[in-house]
CSV table of C-alpha atoms in Angstrom, one decimal:
chain,number,residue,atom,x,y,z
A,6,MET,CA,0.0,0.0,0.0
A,7,SER,CA,3.1,2.3,0.1
A,8,GLY,CA,2.3,3.8,-3.3
A,9,CYS,CA,-1.2,4.8,-2.5
A,10,PRO,CA,-2.1,8.4,-1.7
A,11,THR,CA,-2.3,9.2,2.0
A,12,THR,CA,-1.9,12.0,4.5
A,13,TRP,CA,-0.3,12.2,7.9
A,14,VAL,CA,-3.8,12.8,9.4
A,15,GLY,CA,-5.0,9.6,7.7
A,16,ASP,CA,-1.9,7.5,8.8
A,17,TYR,CA,-1.5,8.7,12.4
A,18,LEU,CA,-5.0,9.8,13.4
A,19,LEU,CA,-7.6,8.1,11.4
A,20,LYS,CA,-5.9,4.7,10.7
A,21,PRO,CA,-5.5,3.8,14.4
A,22,LEU,CA,-9.2,4.5,14.9
A,23,CYS,CA,-10.3,2.4,11.9
A,24,PRO,CA,-11.1,-0.9,13.8
A,25,VAL,CA,-13.3,1.0,16.3
A,26,ALA,CA,-14.9,3.2,13.6
A,27,LYS,CA,-15.7,0.1,11.5
A,28,PHE,CA,-17.2,-1.7,14.5
A,29,VAL,CA,-19.4,1.3,15.4
A,30,PHE,CA,-20.4,1.9,11.7
A,31,VAL,CA,-21.3,-1.7,11.0
A,32,ASN,CA,-23.4,-1.9,14.1
A,33,LEU,CA,-25.0,1.5,13.8
A,34,PHE,CA,-26.1,0.9,10.2
A,35,LYS,CA,-26.9,-2.8,10.7
A,36,VAL,CA,-24.5,-3.9,8.0
A,37,SER,CA,-24.5,-7.6,7.1
A,38,VAL,CA,-21.8,-9.1,4.9
A,39,TYR,CA,-22.0,-12.2,2.8
A,40,GLY,CA,-19.0,-13.6,0.9
A,41,ARG,CA,-16.2,-12.1,2.9
A,42,GLU,CA,-14.1,-15.2,2.2
A,43,ASN,CA,-14.0,-14.1,-1.5
A,44,ILE,CA,-11.7,-11.1,-0.7
A,45,PRO,CA,-8.1,-11.9,-1.9
A,46,PRO,CA,-5.6,-11.8,1.0
A,47,LYS,CA,-3.1,-9.7,-0.8
A,48,GLY,CA,-2.3,-7.9,-4.1
A,49,PRO,CA,-4.2,-5.1,-5.9
A,50,TYR,CA,-7.8,-5.6,-7.0
A,51,ILE,CA,-10.8,-3.6,-8.2
A,52,VAL,CA,-14.0,-3.5,-6.2
A,53,ALA,CA,-16.9,-3.0,-8.6
A,54,SER,CA,-20.1,-2.2,-6.9
A,55,ASN,CA,-23.6,-1.0,-7.7
A,56,HIS,CA,-24.3,2.6,-6.6
A,57,ARG,CA,-27.6,3.9,-5.1
A,58,SER,CA,-26.5,6.2,-2.2
A,59,HIS,CA,-23.7,8.5,-1.0
A,60,LEU,CA,-23.5,6.0,1.9
A,61,ASP,CA,-22.0,3.3,-0.4
A,62,PRO,CA,-18.3,4.3,-0.1
A,63,PRO,CA,-18.1,4.2,3.7
A,64,VAL,CA,-20.2,1.0,3.7
A,65,LEU,CA,-17.6,-0.6,1.4
A,66,ASN,CA,-14.7,0.6,3.5
A,67,SER,CA,-16.4,-0.8,6.6
A,68,VAL,CA,-16.4,-4.3,5.3
A,69,PHE,CA,-13.1,-4.6,3.4
A,70,PRO,CA,-10.0,-5.3,5.5
A,71,GLU,CA,-7.8,-2.6,3.9
A,72,PRO,CA,-8.7,1.0,3.0
A,73,LEU,CA,-10.1,1.2,-0.5
A,74,LEU,CA,-9.0,4.0,-2.9
A,75,PHE,CA,-11.9,6.1,-4.3
A,76,LEU,CA,-11.8,8.7,-7.1
A,77,ALA,CA,-14.5,11.2,-6.2
A,78,LYS,CA,-15.9,14.4,-7.6
A,79,GLU,CA,-14.1,17.5,-6.3
A,80,GLU,CA,-17.4,18.9,-5.0
A,81,LEU,CA,-17.5,16.2,-2.3
A,82,PHE,CA,-14.4,17.7,-0.7
A,83,LYS,CA,-16.4,20.7,0.6
A,84,PRO,CA,-17.7,21.1,4.1
A,85,PRO,CA,-19.1,19.5,6.2
A,86,PHE,CA,-17.5,16.2,5.3
A,87,GLY,CA,-14.8,17.4,2.9
A,88,TRP,CA,-12.0,17.5,5.4
A,89,LEU,CA,-12.6,13.9,6.5
A,90,ILE,CA,-13.0,12.6,2.9
A,91,ARG,CA,-9.6,14.2,1.9
A,92,HIS,CA,-7.8,12.1,4.5
A,93,MET,CA,-9.5,8.8,3.7
A,94,ARG,CA,-7.6,7.6,0.5
A,95,THR,CA,-9.9,9.6,-1.7
A,96,VAL,CA,-8.5,11.4,-4.7
A,97,PRO,CA,-10.4,14.5,-6.0
A,98,VAL,CA,-11.3,14.6,-9.7
A,99,LYS,CA,-12.1,17.9,-11.2
A,100,ARG,CA,-15.4,18.2,-13.1
A,101,GLY,CA,-14.6,18.3,-16.8
A,102,SER,CA,-11.2,16.7,-16.5
A,103,GLY,CA,-10.4,14.2,-19.2
A,104,ASP,CA,-11.6,10.6,-18.6
A,105,VAL,CA,-8.3,9.4,-20.0
A,106,ASP,CA,-6.3,11.2,-17.3
A,107,THR,CA,-8.5,9.7,-14.6
A,108,LEU,CA,-8.2,6.2,-16.0
A,109,GLU,CA,-4.4,6.5,-16.4
A,110,MET,CA,-4.2,7.7,-12.8
A,111,SER,CA,-6.3,4.7,-11.7
A,112,LEU,CA,-4.1,2.2,-13.6
A,113,GLU,CA,-1.0,3.7,-11.9
A,114,PHE,CA,-2.5,3.3,-8.5
A,115,LEU,CA,-3.3,-0.4,-9.3
A,116,ARG,CA,0.3,-0.9,-10.5
A,117,LYS,CA,1.4,0.4,-7.1
A,118,GLY,CA,-0.7,-2.2,-5.3
A,119,CYS,CA,-3.7,-0.2,-4.3
A,120,LYS,CA,-7.2,-1.6,-3.8
A,121,LEU,CA,-9.4,0.5,-6.1
A,122,ALA,CA,-13.2,0.9,-5.6
A,123,ILE,CA,-15.3,2.0,-8.6
A,124,PHE,CA,-19.0,2.3,-9.3
A,125,PRO,CA,-19.4,1.1,-13.0
A,126,GLU,CA,-22.7,2.9,-13.4
A,127,GLY,CA,-21.0,6.3,-12.8
A,128,THR,CA,-23.8,7.7,-10.8
A,129,ARG,CA,-26.5,6.7,-8.3
A,130,ALA,CA,-29.3,4.6,-9.7
A,131,LYS,CA,-32.9,4.7,-8.5
A,132,PRO,CA,-34.0,2.1,-5.9
A,133,GLY,CA,-34.0,-1.4,-7.3
A,134,GLU,CA,-32.5,-0.3,-10.6
A,135,PHE,CA,-29.2,-0.9,-12.4
A,136,LEU,CA,-27.8,1.5,-14.9
A,137,ARG,CA,-25.8,0.7,-18.0
A,138,PRO,CA,-22.1,0.6,-17.0
A,139,LYS,CA,-19.5,3.0,-18.3
A,140,PRO,CA,-16.7,1.4,-20.4
A,141,GLY,CA,-14.1,2.8,-17.9
A,142,VAL,CA,-14.4,-0.1,-15.5
A,143,GLY,CA,-13.9,-2.5,-18.5
A,144,LEU,CA,-10.8,-0.6,-19.6
A,145,LEU,CA,-9.3,-0.9,-16.1
A,146,ALA,CA,-10.1,-4.6,-15.8
A,147,VAL,CA,-8.6,-5.4,-19.3
A,148,LYS,CA,-5.5,-3.2,-19.1
A,149,SER,CA,-4.6,-3.9,-15.5
A,150,GLY,CA,-5.2,-7.6,-15.4
A,151,VAL,CA,-6.0,-7.5,-11.7
A,152,PRO,CA,-8.9,-9.4,-10.2
A,153,VAL,CA,-12.3,-7.6,-10.2
A,154,ILE,CA,-14.5,-8.3,-7.2
A,155,PRO,CA,-18.3,-7.8,-7.9
A,156,VAL,CA,-20.2,-6.3,-5.0
A,157,LEU,CA,-23.9,-5.8,-4.5
A,158,VAL,CA,-25.0,-3.3,-1.8
A,159,GLU,CA,-28.6,-3.2,-0.8
A,160,GLY,CA,-30.4,-0.9,1.6
A,161,THR,CA,-28.3,2.2,1.5
A,162,ASP,CA,-30.9,3.9,-0.6
A,163,ARG,CA,-33.3,3.4,2.3
A,164,VAL,CA,-30.9,4.7,4.9
A,165,PHE,CA,-29.6,7.7,3.0
A,166,PRO,CA,-31.9,8.3,0.0
A,167,ARG,CA,-31.6,11.0,-2.6
A,168,GLY,CA,-32.5,14.5,-1.3
A,169,SER,CA,-31.6,13.6,2.3
A,170,LYS,CA,-29.0,15.7,4.1
A,171,PHE,CA,-28.1,13.1,6.7
A,172,PRO,CA,-28.5,9.3,6.9
A,173,LYS,CA,-31.1,7.8,9.1
A,174,PRO,CA,-30.1,4.4,10.6
A,175,GLY,CA,-32.7,1.8,11.0
A,176,HIS,CA,-33.1,-0.2,7.8
A,177,PRO,CA,-30.6,-3.0,7.5
A,178,ILE,CA,-27.9,-2.8,4.8
A,179,LYS,CA,-26.6,-6.0,3.1
A,180,VAL,CA,-23.3,-6.3,1.3
A,181,ARG,CA,-22.8,-9.4,-1.0
A,182,ILE,CA,-19.3,-10.0,-2.2
A,183,GLY,CA,-18.8,-12.2,-5.2
A,184,LYS,CA,-15.8,-14.2,-6.3
A,185,PRO,CA,-12.9,-12.3,-7.9
A,186,LYS,CA,-12.5,-12.7,-11.6
A,187,VAL,CA,-9.7,-11.7,-14.0
A,188,TYR,CA,-11.2,-10.4,-17.3
A,189,THR,CA,-9.0,-11.9,-20.0
A,190,GLY,CA,-9.8,-12.6,-23.6
A,191,TYR,CA,-11.3,-9.1,-24.3
A,192,GLU,CA,-10.1,-6.9,-27.2
A,193,ASP,CA,-7.9,-4.0,-26.0
A,194,ASN,CA,-10.2,-1.4,-27.6
A,195,LEU,CA,-13.4,0.4,-26.8
A,196,LYS,CA,-15.5,-2.5,-28.0
A,197,GLY,CA,-13.7,-4.9,-25.7
A,198,TYR,CA,-13.9,-2.5,-22.8
A,199,ARG,CA,-17.7,-2.1,-23.2
A,200,ARG,CA,-18.2,-5.8,-23.4
A,201,ALA,CA,-16.1,-6.3,-20.2
A,202,ALA,CA,-18.0,-3.6,-18.4
A,203,LEU,CA,-21.3,-5.2,-19.3
A,204,ASP,CA,-20.0,-8.6,-18.0
A,205,ILE,CA,-18.8,-7.0,-14.8
A,206,MET,CA,-22.2,-5.4,-14.3
A,207,GLU,CA,-23.9,-8.7,-15.0
A,208,ASP,CA,-21.7,-10.3,-12.3
A,209,ILE,CA,-23.0,-7.7,-9.9
A,210,ARG,CA,-26.6,-8.4,-10.8
A,211,LYS,CA,-26.1,-12.1,-10.3
A,212,LEU,CA,-25.4,-11.5,-6.6
A,213,LEU,CA,-29.1,-10.6,-6.1
A,214,PRO,CA,-30.7,-13.3,-3.9
A,215,HIS,CA,-33.1,-15.6,-5.8
A,216,PRO,CA,-36.6,-15.7,-4.3
A,217,SER,CA,-37.2,-18.9,-2.4
């Protein structure tokens, strides 16, 4: 993790508090995890999750053993939570900055051993819905060659829905972690990236529990 972006506040203040913070967060928001055994014990990987709430990033960080690296809109670094976000392995991305620059940055972080979290849909979907994925996640999967872990998060849109200023604990949150997969055999071009992205999104969908 030495090549991942960090700050002295994150290393010496927030990191020691992580175990306690995770315990409090998981219990406060009633987070249940399924498939934790699918998380690779070492090496870089991509966590690809569906996205329905601003609560999704901290939920993911609460269940993975090591801090995940997020690329986030620069607007999220404003008060009241901006200061905290800046020290939690989150890299600001300017609105209007080239997608190529962001993807190259992400590939470099993966080469350095970082665990990168990405939301293939690119934005929050409505409750119960899945959006068509952006090709970027496919590009990262194909070019990096690192395992991609599909993750399905349910319930965050009930706890922290669109339009709410603060989350309201009460409804349970479920995180389903699928088996990691290396996406080989895809063309190293836009067509191949789109196909890989669709397959990754389908692997996330497959984590939905089947009605008994």
